[in-house]
Amino acid sequence: MITVRDLTKLYGDFTAVRSISFHVGAGEILGMVGPNGAGKTTTLRCLGGIISPSSGSIAIAGHDMRDDAIAAKRALAFIPDEPHLFEYLSVEEHLRFIARLYGVADVETRMPKLLDELELSEKKRALPGELSRGMRQKLAIACGLLHEPSVLILDEPLTGLDPGGIRRMRETIAARAARGAAVILSSHLLNLVEELCTKLLVVRRGEYVAYGTIDEIIATHPELAGQSLEDVFLALTSDAKGGTAV
Amino acid sequence: MNAFLYLIFTSGRNRLMTALRRVRSPRYAAALIVGGLYIWSFLLRPNSGATGISSLLGQPTEMIITVLLVVTLMGSWVFGSDTTALAFTQAELSLLFPAPLSRRALIGYKLTRAQIAVIINVLIWVFILRRGGTVLPAAMRAIAIWVLFSTLNLHRLGAALVRSAWREHGAAGSRRNRWSIVVFAAVALSLIASLIGARVELGAVHSTGEFFTVLGRVLSLPPASIGLYPFHLIVAPAFAQTPAGWERAILPATAMVIVHAVWVFRTDTAFEDAAIEASAERARRLDAIRARRSVGAIAPPRSAASTLRLASVGHPALAIFWKNMLCLRRTAQLRVFVGPVTMAIAIGAATSGAGMDLGAVLAIGALVLTGMLLLFGGRLIRNDLRHDMQHLPLIKSLPIPPGEIVIAEVASSALPMALVQMVFVAFAYVALLASHSNPFGGNVRLAMLLASPFALLAVNTAILTIQNATAVLFPAWVRLGPVVSVGVEALGQNLLATVATIFSLAIGLVVPMLAGWLVVTFTVSSQTRATQFGVLIVTASVVLAIETYGAMRLLGRALSRAEPLQTA
């Protein structure tokens, strides 16, 4: 569903992402972890078609992001850490807007279910300015899920959610994957990553330092066997000159 | 260094350095060269002799500007204050408001910060007026304009503060607002009394110039001069023709600045006192006011209770248009039209004085308003990419070709604006039917009416494409968002931007006009003047529309390459 080959993103002389490759199949959840500034968001923005890679290729549901961007975007949902909402559209109008963009003919059926699932039903006529940070995040998630994307890209999706919201979101992500969606989840919540993700991509300074299931990663780093994911993460992303880059 | 001055200085320096670093990009370098040449030719080019600008500094203009000043200030009080005067950025809210600073200190910071815009616009106006070859030294002119703009800025801030405090006091606040209405009503009455008293004299003039001369004289005599006196004090130094005149006028004007400064700070004190009286609610009230400040730069969207229908299937780009129409409906502010309407009324009144009948006066007023909206409309309504570039990550993730996004965004501003203008053109046509004056002849008038939808759609789309292009191509240099700079002190910047847009449009019109001329010459040269005129306008409009369509497609490519970091 998601195939990335040699993805590189340069900003002038600065290399934000260097030659990253990975694949996420249907029903898989890839956890992307790394310290701040490692290039996670840049990678995800490239996958979402928001920025263009300097080199390399991205295929979403079989559509190349460079040559067939519209079809690729139609298949995916990109949910950023900071909800980007139109301040003059209500909750319900945001969903209608998304429905038209993605051609969701049965929006009248899907919308109430989604609003219930994300506890937004009572706020459906509210403008974003009238919502709490967590509610705004839920609305951004609802916009992403409305068209039932086959590829879900989530960048710190739980920011601002309350414990109940985090649990429901966890269930939602797992349910979408169970229904065959390919999911990429970037998060600093390592317990969430450990619980949900079928494989990991650990990045540091724009390069991947580990990729695979946790067992596969341990197999290539035997010295990390028996350690918690947090210890594995810190060991993999530690600075070569000592200390960690977290 | 004072923390506020440090913040202002380092922010300004870093912003400038960031903007200059953009010049490493060829696109920005080219824009810098073109912009530099434009500013040089418009402001700095050596004066080739006296131009008409110095004639603007005469008494009629001085009195009319005084009246416009009254209208502007009245808008702040009667129709609602301009909340941009109180707007703080999110960073300021997060870092300054919880800091151990008094509200007075925050207001002082706000005033100091506003001086950057004031000084830039003072310089622009000094250079513009210098080209008129006036005898007043540039330094004196600069001080006079600074006094004018600073007073206006202080007044807007004061009005916004007072109205904030009034809102906190509910019905009592509304009652207090009556005093401002009474004051401005008294000024309006003095003006009306003067105009009624001079109606015979005004009706006897034979030209627009003579009308303004008489109008200026009437306004400079009682009772109008009494009502306008405090406002005229602020304006007078900027219109002084000689150093002696400037010296006479500058002291009272400076006193007005000081009075305003004292008023602004005392208003703050009064508010704090009121808040302390209700000590239990003090924190909540301050939070409420501060929360309003955070959205002060734009009008908060009105209720989402009523909406527009959108089918869930159909062309996806229409969804962009739909959302922008909702934005327009929920954020439209009538006050932004005060300037063009005032100008149209003034010119319509001038025509009335020149002996034309009511129909002609109404028609000319409507046509002037159409022209004003054509030129300045794009600066009043910004529900297009100039707003949505702030949502670039979201816009770019949508499954719509970028070219279609551009078309939908430009149409969101161009279509409503063209529609309003068409209504005014139709109104002008009907008004002329009732007029004895017939400057063009019935057939040409009809041809103008029929051709106007083509022309208005094409020209509005072209102008708004130019303005959207600046946001897409130079997001780091262009102010993004729905903010409309309505302050008089921002007039200089707006003037520069409008002239640049018109210049770009003029270049874009060369080929369409040539095409129109060729079509008329080779197809309908033997037809009536009305037919020729109609064919010329329609052909030129169609060619301009094709040109603009191509430009929008190219802009789509630029949008597909735009990245969120560029808008930072």
PDB file of C-alpha atoms in Angstrom, chain B residues 321 325 370 373 411 413-426 452-453 456-457 460:
ATOM      1  CA  PHE B 321     -15.589  27.781  -3.664  1.00  0.00           C
ATOM      2  CA  MET B 325     -18.496  31.581   0.225  1.00  0.00           C
ATOM      3  CA  THR B 370     -17.830  50.249  -9.406  1.00  0.00           C
ATOM      4  CA  LEU B 373     -14.385  48.305  -6.073  1.00  0.00           C
ATOM      5  CA  ALA B 411     -13.234  32.776  -8.305  1.00  0.00           C
ATOM      6  CA  SER B 413     -13.207  36.600  -4.535  1.00  0.00           C
ATOM      7  CA  ALA B 414     -13.678  37.550  -8.187  1.00  0.00           C
ATOM      8  CA  LEU B 415     -17.241  36.336  -8.691  1.00  0.00           C
ATOM      9  CA  PRO B 416     -18.845  38.068  -5.678  1.00  0.00           C
ATOM     10  CA  MET B 417     -16.934  41.236  -6.428  1.00  0.00           C
ATOM     11  CA  ALA B 418     -17.951  41.203 -10.110  1.00  0.00           C
ATOM     12  CA  LEU B 419     -21.543  40.483  -9.142  1.00  0.00           C
ATOM     13  CA  VAL B 420     -21.710  43.504  -6.834  1.00  0.00           C
ATOM     14  CA  GLN B 421     -20.179  45.675  -9.543  1.00  0.00           C
ATOM     15  CA  MET B 422     -22.675  44.400 -12.137  1.00  0.00           C
ATOM     16  CA  VAL B 423     -25.499  45.460  -9.852  1.00  0.00           C
ATOM     17  CA  PHE B 424     -24.033  48.967  -9.649  1.00  0.00           C
ATOM     18  CA  VAL B 425     -23.550  49.134 -13.426  1.00  0.00           C
ATOM     19  CA  ALA B 426     -27.157  48.062 -13.948  1.00  0.00           C
ATOM     20  CA  SER B 452     -19.945  45.027 -18.710  1.00  0.00           C
ATOM     21  CA  PRO B 453     -20.420  41.484 -17.312  1.00  0.00           C
ATOM     22  CA  LEU B 456     -16.029  43.001 -14.979  1.00  0.00           C
ATOM     23  CA  LEU B 457     -15.554  39.250 -14.746  1.00  0.00           C
ATOM     24  CA  ASN B 460     -11.716  41.225 -11.523  1.00  0.00           C
TER      25      ASN B 460
END
